[in-house]
Structures are given as C-alpha cells and as structure tokens.
mmCIF file of C-alpha atoms in Angstrom:
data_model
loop_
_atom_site.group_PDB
_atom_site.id
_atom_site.type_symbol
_atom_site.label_atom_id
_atom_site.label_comp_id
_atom_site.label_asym_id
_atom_site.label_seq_id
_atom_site.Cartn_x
_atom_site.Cartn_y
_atom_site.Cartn_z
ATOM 1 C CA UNK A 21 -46.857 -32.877 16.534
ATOM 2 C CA UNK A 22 -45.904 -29.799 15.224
ATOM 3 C CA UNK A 23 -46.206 -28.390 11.925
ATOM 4 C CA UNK A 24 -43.193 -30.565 9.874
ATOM 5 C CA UNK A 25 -40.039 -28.524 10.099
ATOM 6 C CA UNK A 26 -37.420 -28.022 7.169
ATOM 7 C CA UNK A 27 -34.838 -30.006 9.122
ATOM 8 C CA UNK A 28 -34.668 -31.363 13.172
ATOM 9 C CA UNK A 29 -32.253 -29.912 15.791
ATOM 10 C CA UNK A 30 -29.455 -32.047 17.213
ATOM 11 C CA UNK A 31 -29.819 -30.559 19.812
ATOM 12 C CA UNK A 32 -31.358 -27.486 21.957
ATOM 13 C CA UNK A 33 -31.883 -25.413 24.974
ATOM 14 C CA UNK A 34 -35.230 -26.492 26.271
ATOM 15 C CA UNK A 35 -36.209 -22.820 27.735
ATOM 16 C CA UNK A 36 -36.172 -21.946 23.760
ATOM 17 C CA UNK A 37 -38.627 -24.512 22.497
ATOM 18 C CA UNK A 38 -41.570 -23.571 21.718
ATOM 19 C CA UNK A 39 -44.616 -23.163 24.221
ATOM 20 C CA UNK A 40 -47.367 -25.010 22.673
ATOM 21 C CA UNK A 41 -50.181 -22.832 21.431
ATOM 22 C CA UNK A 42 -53.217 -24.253 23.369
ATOM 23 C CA UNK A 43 -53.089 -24.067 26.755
ATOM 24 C CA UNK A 44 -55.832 -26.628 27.613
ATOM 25 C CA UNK A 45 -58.054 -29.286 26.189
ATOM 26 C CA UNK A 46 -60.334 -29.391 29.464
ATOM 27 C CA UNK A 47 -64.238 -28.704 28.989
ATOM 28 C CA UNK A 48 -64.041 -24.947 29.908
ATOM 29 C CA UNK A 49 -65.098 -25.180 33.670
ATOM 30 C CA UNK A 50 -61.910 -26.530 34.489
ATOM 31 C CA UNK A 51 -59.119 -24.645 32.555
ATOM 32 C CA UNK A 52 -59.186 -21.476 34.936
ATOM 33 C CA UNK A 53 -56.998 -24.555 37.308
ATOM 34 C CA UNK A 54 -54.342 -24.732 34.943
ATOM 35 C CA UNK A 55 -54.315 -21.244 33.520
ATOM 36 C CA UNK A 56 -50.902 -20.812 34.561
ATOM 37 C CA UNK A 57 -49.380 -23.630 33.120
ATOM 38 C CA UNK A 58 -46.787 -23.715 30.104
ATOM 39 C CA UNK A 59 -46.094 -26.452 27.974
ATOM 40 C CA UNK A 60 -42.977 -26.721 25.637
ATOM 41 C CA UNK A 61 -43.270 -29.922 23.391
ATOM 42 C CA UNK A 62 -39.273 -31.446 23.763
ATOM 43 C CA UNK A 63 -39.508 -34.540 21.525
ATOM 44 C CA UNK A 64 -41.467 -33.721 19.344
ATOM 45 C CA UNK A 65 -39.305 -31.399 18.121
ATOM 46 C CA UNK A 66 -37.024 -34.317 17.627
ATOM 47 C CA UNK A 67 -39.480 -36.376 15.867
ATOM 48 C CA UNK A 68 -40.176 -38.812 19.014
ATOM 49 C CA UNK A 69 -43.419 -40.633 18.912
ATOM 50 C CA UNK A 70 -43.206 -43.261 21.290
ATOM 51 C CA UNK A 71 -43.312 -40.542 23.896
ATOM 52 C CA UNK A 72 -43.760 -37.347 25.151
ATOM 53 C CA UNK A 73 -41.055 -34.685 26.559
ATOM 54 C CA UNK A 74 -42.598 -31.611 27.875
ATOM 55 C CA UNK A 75 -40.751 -28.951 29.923
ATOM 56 C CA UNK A 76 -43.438 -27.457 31.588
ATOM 57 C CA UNK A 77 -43.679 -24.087 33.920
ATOM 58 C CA UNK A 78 -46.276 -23.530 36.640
ATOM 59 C CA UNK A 79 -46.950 -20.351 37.950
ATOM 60 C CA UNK A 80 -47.409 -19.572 41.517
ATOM 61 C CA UNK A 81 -51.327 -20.932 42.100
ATOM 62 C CA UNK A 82 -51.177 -22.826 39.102
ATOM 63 C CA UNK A 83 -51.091 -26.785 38.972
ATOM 64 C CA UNK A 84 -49.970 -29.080 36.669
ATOM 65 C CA UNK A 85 -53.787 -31.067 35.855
ATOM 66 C CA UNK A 86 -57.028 -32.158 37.417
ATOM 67 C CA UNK A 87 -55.892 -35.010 39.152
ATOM 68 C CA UNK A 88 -55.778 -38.076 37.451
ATOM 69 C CA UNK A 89 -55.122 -41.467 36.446
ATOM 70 C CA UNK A 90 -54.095 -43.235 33.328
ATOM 71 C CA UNK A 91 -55.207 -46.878 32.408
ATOM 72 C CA UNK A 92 -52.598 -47.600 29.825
ATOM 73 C CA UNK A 93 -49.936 -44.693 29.747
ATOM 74 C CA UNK A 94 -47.074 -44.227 32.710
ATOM 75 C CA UNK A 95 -46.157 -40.535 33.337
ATOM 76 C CA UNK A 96 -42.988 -39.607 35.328
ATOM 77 C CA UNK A 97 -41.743 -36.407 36.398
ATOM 78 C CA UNK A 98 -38.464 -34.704 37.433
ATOM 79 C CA UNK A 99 -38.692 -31.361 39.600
ATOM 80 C CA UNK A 100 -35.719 -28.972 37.845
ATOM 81 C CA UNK A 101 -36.974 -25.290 39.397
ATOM 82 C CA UNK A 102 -39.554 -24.661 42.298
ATOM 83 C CA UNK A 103 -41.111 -26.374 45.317
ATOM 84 C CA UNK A 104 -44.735 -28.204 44.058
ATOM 85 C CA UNK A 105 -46.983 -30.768 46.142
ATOM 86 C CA UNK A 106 -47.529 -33.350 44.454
ATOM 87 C CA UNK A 107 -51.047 -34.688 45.112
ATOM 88 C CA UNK A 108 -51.826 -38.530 45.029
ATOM 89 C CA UNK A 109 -53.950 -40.841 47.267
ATOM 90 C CA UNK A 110 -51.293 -40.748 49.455
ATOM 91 C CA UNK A 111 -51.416 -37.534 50.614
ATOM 92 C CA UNK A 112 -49.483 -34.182 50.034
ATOM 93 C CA UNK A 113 -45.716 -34.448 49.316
ATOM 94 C CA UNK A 114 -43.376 -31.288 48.951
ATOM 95 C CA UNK A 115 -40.769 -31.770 46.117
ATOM 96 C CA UNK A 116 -37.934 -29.818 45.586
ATOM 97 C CA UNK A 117 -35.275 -29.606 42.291
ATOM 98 C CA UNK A 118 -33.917 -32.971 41.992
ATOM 99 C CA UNK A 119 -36.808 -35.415 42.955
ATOM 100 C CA UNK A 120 -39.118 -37.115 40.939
ATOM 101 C CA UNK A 121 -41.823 -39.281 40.977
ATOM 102 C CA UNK A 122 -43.899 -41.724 38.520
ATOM 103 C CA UNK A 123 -47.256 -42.890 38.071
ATOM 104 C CA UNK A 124 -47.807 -46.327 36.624
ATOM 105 C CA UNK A 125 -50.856 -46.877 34.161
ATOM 106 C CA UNK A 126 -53.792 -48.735 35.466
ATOM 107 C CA UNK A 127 -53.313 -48.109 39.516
ATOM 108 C CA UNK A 128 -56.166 -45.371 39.317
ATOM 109 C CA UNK A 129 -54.463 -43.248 41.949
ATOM 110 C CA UNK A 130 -54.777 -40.459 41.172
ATOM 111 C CA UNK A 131 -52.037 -37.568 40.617
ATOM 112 C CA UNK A 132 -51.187 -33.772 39.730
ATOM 113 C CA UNK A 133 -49.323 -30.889 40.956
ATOM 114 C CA UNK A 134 -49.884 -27.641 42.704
ATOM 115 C CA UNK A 135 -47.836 -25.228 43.161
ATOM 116 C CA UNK A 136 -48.813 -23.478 46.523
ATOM 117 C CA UNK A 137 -45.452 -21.514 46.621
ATOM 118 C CA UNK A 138 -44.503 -18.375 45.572
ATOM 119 C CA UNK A 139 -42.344 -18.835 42.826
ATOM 120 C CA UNK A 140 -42.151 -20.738 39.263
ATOM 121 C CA UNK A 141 -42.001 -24.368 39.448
ATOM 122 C CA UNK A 142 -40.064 -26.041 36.140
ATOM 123 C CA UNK A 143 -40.212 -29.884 35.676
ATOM 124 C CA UNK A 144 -39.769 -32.403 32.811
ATOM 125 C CA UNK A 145 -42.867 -34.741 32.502
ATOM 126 C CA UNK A 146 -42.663 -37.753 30.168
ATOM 127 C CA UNK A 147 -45.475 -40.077 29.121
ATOM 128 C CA UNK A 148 -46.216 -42.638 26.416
ATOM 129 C CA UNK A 149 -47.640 -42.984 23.899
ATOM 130 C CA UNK A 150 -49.642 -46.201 24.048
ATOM 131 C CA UNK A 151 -52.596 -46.266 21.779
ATOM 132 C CA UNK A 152 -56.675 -46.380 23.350
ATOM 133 C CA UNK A 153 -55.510 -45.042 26.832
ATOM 134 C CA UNK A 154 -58.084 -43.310 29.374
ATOM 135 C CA UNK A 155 -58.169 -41.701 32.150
ATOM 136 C CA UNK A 156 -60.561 -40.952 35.400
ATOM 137 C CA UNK A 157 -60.432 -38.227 37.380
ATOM 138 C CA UNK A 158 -61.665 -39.089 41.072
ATOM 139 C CA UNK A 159 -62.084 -35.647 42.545
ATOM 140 C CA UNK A 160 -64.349 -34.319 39.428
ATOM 141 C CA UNK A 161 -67.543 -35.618 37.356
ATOM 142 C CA UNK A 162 -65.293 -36.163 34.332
ATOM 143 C CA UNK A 163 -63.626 -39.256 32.872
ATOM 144 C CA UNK A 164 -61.218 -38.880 29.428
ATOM 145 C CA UNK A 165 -61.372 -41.378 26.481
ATOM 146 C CA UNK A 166 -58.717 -41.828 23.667
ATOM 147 C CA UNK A 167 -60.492 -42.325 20.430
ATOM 148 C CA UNK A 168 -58.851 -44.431 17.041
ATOM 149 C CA UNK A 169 -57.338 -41.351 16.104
ATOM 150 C CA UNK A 170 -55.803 -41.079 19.112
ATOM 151 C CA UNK A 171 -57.944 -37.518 20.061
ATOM 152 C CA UNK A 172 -58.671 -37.288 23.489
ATOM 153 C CA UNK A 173 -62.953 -37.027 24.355
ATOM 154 C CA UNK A 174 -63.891 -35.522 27.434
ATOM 155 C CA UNK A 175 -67.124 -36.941 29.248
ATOM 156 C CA UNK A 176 -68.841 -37.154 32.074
ATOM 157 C CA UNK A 177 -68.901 -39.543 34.358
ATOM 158 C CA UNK A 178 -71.709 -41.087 33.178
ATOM 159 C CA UNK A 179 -70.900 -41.065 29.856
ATOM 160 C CA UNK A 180 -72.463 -38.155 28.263
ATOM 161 C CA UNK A 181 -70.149 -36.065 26.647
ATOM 162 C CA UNK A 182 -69.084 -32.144 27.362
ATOM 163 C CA UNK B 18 -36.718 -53.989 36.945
ATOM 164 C CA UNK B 19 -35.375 -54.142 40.635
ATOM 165 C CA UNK B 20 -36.202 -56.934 42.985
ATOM 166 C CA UNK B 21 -39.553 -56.676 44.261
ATOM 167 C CA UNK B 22 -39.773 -53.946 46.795
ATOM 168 C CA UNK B 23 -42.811 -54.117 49.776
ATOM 169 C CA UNK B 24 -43.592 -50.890 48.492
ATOM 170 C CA UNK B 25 -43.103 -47.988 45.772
ATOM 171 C CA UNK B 26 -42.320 -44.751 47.028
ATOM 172 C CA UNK B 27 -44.197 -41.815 45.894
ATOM 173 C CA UNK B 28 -41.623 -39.440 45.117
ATOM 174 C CA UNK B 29 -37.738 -39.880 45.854
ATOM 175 C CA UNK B 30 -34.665 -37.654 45.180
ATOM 176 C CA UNK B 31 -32.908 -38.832 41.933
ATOM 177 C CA UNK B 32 -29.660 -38.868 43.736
ATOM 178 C CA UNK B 33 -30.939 -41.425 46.401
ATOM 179 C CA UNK B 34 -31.796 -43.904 43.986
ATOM 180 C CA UNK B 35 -29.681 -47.151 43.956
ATOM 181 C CA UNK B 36 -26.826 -47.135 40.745
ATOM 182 C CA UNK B 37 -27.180 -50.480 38.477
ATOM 183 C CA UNK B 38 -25.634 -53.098 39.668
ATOM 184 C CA UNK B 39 -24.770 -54.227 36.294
ATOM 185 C CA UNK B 40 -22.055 -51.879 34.625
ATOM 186 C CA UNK B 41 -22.331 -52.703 31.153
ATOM 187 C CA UNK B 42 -23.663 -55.858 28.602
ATOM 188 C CA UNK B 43 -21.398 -55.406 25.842
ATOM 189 C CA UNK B 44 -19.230 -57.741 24.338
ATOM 190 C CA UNK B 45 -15.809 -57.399 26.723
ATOM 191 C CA UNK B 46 -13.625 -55.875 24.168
ATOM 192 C CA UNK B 47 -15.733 -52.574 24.503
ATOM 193 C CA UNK B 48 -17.076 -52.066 27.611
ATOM 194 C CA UNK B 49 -13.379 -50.276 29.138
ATOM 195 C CA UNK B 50 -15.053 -47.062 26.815
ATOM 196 C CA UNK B 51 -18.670 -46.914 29.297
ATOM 197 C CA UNK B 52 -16.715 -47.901 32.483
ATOM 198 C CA UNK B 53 -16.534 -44.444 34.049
ATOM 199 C CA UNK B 54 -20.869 -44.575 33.624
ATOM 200 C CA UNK B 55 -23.074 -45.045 36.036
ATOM 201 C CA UNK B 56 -27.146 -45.415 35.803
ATOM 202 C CA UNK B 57 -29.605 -44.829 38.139
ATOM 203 C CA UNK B 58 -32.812 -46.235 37.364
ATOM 204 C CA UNK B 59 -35.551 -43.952 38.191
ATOM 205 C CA UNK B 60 -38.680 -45.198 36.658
ATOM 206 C CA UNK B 61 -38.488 -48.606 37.384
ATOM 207 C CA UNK B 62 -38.565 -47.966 41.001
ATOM 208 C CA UNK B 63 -42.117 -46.259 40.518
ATOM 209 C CA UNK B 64 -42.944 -49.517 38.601
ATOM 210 C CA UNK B 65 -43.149 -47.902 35.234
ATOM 211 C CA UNK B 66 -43.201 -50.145 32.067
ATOM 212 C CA UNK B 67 -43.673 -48.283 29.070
ATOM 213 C CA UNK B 68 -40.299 -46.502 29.278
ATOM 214 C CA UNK B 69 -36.948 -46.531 31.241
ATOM 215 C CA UNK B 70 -35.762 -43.249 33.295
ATOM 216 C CA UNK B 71 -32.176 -43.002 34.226
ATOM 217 C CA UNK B 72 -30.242 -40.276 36.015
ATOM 218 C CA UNK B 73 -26.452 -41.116 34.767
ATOM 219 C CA UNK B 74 -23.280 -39.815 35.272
ATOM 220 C CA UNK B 75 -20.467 -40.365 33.037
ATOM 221 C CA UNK B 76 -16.660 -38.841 34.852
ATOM 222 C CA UNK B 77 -14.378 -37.199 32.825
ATOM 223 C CA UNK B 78 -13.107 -39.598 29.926
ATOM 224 C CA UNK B 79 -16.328 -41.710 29.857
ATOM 225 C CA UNK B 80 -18.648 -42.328 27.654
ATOM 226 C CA UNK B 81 -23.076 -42.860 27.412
ATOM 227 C CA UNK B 82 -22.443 -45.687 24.513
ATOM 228 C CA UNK B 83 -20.762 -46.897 21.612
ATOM 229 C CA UNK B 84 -22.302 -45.028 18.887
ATOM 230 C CA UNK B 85 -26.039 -46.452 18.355
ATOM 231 C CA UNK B 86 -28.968 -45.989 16.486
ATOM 232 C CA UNK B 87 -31.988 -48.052 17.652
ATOM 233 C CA UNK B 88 -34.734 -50.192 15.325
ATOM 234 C CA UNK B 89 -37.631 -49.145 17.402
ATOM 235 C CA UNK B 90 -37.110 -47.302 20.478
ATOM 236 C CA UNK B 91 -37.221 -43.521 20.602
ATOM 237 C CA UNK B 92 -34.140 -41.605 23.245
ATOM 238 C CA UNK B 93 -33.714 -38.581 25.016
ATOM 239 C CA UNK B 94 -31.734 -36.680 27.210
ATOM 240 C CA UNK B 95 -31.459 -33.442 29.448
ATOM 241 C CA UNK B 96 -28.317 -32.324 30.871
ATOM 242 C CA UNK B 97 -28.519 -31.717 34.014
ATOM 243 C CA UNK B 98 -24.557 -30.765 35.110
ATOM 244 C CA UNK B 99 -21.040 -30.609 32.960
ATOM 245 C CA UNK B 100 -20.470 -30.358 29.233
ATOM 246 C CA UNK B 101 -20.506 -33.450 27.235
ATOM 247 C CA UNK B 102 -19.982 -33.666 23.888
ATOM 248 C CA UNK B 103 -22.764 -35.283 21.754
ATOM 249 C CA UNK B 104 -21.633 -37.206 18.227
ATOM 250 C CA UNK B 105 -23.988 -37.849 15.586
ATOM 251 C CA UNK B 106 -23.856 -38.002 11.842
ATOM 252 C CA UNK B 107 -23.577 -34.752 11.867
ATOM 253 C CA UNK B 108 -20.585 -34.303 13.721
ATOM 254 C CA UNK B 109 -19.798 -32.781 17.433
ATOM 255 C CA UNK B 110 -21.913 -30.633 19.454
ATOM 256 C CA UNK B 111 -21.208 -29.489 23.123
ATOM 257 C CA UNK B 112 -23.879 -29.580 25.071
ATOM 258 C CA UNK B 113 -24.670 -27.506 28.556
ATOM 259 C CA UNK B 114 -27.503 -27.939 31.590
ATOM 260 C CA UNK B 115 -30.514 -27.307 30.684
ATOM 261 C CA UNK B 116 -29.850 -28.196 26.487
ATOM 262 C CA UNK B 117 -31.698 -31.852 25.202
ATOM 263 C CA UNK B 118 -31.374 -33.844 22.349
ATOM 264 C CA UNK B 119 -33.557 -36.524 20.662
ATOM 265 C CA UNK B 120 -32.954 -39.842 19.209
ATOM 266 C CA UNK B 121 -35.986 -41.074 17.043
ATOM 267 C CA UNK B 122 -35.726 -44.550 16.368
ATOM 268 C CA UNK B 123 -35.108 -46.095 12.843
ATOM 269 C CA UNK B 124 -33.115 -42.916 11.448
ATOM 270 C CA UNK B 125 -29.625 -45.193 11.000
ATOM 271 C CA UNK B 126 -27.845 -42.084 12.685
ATOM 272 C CA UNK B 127 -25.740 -43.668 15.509
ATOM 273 C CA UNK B 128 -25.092 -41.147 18.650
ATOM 274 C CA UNK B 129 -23.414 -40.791 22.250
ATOM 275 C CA UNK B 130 -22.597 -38.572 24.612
ATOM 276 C CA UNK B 131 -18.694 -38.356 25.284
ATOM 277 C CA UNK B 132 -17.280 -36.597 28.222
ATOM 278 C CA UNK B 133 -14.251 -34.900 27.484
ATOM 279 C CA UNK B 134 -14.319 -32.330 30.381
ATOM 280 C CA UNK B 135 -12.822 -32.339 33.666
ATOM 281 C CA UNK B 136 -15.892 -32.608 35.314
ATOM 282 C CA UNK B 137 -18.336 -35.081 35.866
ATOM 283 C CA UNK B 138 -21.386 -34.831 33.450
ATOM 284 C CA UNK B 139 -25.003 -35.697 34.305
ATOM 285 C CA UNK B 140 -28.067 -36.618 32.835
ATOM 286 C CA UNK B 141 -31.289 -37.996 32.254
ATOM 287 C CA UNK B 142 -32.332 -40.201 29.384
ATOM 288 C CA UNK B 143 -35.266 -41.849 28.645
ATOM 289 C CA UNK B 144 -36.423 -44.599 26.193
ATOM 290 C CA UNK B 145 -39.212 -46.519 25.226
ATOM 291 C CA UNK B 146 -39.541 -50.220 25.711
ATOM 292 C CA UNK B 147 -41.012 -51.281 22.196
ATOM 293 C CA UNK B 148 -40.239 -54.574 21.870
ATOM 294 C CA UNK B 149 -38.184 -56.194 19.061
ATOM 295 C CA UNK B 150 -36.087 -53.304 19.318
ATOM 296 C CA UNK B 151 -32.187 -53.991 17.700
ATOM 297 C CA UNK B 152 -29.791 -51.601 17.131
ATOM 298 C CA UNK B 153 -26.658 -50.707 14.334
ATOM 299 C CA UNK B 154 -22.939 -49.754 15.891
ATOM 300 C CA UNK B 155 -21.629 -47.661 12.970
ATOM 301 C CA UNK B 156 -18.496 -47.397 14.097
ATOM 302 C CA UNK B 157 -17.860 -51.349 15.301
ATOM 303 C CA UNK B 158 -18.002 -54.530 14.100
ATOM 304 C CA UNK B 159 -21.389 -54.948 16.279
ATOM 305 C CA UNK B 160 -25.145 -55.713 15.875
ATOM 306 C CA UNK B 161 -27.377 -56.128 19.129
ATOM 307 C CA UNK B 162 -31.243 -57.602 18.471
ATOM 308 C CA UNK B 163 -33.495 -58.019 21.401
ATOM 309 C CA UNK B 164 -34.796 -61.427 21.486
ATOM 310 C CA UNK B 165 -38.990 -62.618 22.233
ATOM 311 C CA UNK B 166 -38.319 -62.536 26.336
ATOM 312 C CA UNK B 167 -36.363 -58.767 25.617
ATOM 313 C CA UNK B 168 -32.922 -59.963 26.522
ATOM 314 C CA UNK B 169 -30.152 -57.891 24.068
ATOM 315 C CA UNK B 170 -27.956 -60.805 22.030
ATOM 316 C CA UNK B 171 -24.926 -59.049 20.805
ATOM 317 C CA UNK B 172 -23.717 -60.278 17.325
ATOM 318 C CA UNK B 173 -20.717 -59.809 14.817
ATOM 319 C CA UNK B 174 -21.839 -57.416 11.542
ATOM 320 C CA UNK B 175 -22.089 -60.540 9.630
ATOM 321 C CA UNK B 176 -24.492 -62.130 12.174
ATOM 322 C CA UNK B 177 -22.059 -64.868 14.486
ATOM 323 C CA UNK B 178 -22.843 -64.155 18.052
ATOM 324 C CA UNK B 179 -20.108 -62.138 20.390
#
C-alpha cells in the first residue's frame, strides 16, 4: 500500500501512476532477471485490497519473474504493448497486444514472462489477495512463504532461509 | 463458470473468447439500460476463482450498470477503446484508453460507466469473488444480496423480493 494519500483519484491514466520504489524482493542472486521490470501499483491507488492491479513494463531482455506457481492466489494477465513468451509447462507461447492468459492457484505449473524481443512489452497483471499463500519455483532452489503479516519469506528449497 | 471444457487454454486472444450467454439478471424493468453490453469472460476460462475478468463492450447509448456500490467486493477497470463517461458521487468524468478507475468495496459511492459516444467503448473490469457480497442502487428502488450458494436475489429498498 502506499503511503495514505490526502484524497483517492476517480480516476487516472495508468502510464502516470507511480512506479513502485523497489524493484525486487528476490534474494539478490536472482534480481539481475528482472532488472528491467517496472511496476506501477493501479489499485492500490484506489484503495483495493482484495487485489492487485499492476501495469507493468518489461524491457527488452527483461522478464516478468522467476517462474512460478501460487498455491492459493490466481494471477491473470492481459498483453496491452509488446510481443512476450510466456513460459509455462506447456511450452513457449508468443503473445501479442490483446491476449491474455491466467494461472489458477494450486496447479504448480509454473509461469512468467520473457521478453526476447526488441521492444517494451506493457501488460496488466492482477492477483489476489488471499491470505497464507506460497509459492514454488521449479526451475530454481527457492520456494516463497507468506507469513501472518502477510510478508513474503524467501527460502530454500529445503527450508533454510536466504 | 463455463461448462466444463476438456481443456484450458494457455493463453487466448480476448476477442476470441465466447460473450455471456446471459445478458443481464436484473429485475426486467431495468435491464433495457445494460442491453447494448456485452461480457466476455476471460478468467473463468483459465479456471480462475478468486476474481472475475471480463473484456466488455458497451455500443453507443449503453450502459456497464445501474449505479452500484458493492458490500464486499473490490472493481476495476481499464479502457481499452472509446470514451465512456464514468458517474460517481462525485459527478462525471470522461474517460480515454489507457485511463482506470477503482471501486473499493463498502465506500456507499454507487458508479457506472455510461457510453454516450458514437463509438463503441471497451473494457476490462475485474472483481473479487468475496462471498456475502450485496450491493446499494442509489439511484433505484433496488437492493441485491448474494445468498450462501452465491446466487444475487434482487430485492425492493424496503426488503420484498423483485
């Protein structure tokens, strides 16, 4: 959430939201992957809580995560700008303004996107906010718990933390 | 949620995805205002269940909704295309591609998005699917609560059902 505001918008342009300040919460090793990744908080800026709105930029060699998979929270995406591959068990699937995708909680297929082009990709990613959620991450030896205050606790895969 | 389908895709173009069958559930009397709508559920087709995606387009002279302000679930939307106008409590706004607005839940201040223009306006919204959710029609003699299986029971302001 960000620092409480005098009064909420009704409304905005998304491209003049805010990008949020920190650019990852991954143990260090792995933020150099999604260096090139912006963030601008949409809800929150409305007061939302139940989810998430982010309108999020990735620069050419950038990608959206480590992929991943969420026990208890469904993520969706819609592509606005750009040509990503999105990444899942499946395989590799080009996307292009206009298409979307979602990934239900609990499948543990994994997810993220690269962008292998050369110019910006822009997309809208939503996700919920559903309390004691995790996540694994099948390609790396890291896992991601949600404690009771709802902070996110990186670890490895055997447990021990980063 | 869509009949069962052999399998989820893993990405689709919003455009592709099959409108609701179902124009509107209001009481008769209103639902000539929303007739020019049309939804296009997009999460439920990836088997999300936390929160409802839907690309919708409302032609010129249509509207989202009668004015609403939900209990419990959060909104959003993104213009995509066209200029709708957006009512709240605090009067009009026009809105453009690429502008947003949020609707947090429990405020009391009813919204919709009214298409005045000559064009065809589209958009995505999203909302959670808290349960006991009801929502207040400021503008109406109208009440809708959402009942232990989640199905929406319209009801007269002084609580005798539509």
């Amino acid at each position: 959430m960000p620092i409480s505001k005098p009064t909420k918008p009704v409304s905005l342009k998304a491209l003049d939201a805010p990008p949020r300040a920190r650019a990852s919460s991954y143990p260090e090793k792995f933020r150099a992957r999604v260096e090139g990744r912006e963030k601008r908080p949409l809800g929150d800026l409305f007061g939302l809580t139940n989810f998430g709105v982010n309108l999020t930029r990735l620069a050419p060699g950038s990608q959206s995560a480590l992929r991943h998979a969420h026990a208890r929270q469904d993520e969706f995406v819609y592509i606005l700008e750009g040509r990503p591959t999105l990444i899942t068990d499946a395989g590799e699937t080009e996307l292009e303004p206009g298409m979307c995708a979602g990934f239900k909680a609990g499948t543990g297929d994994g997810h993220y996107l690269a962008n292998r082009s050369k110019r910006d990709v822009l997309y809208l990613e939503i996700g919920d906010r559903t309390r004691g959620d995790s996540a694994t991450y099948p390609d790396e030896d890291l896992q991601v718990v949600q404690d009771a205050e709802g902070n996110w606790r990186y670890l490895h895969r055997d447990g021990t933390p980063y």
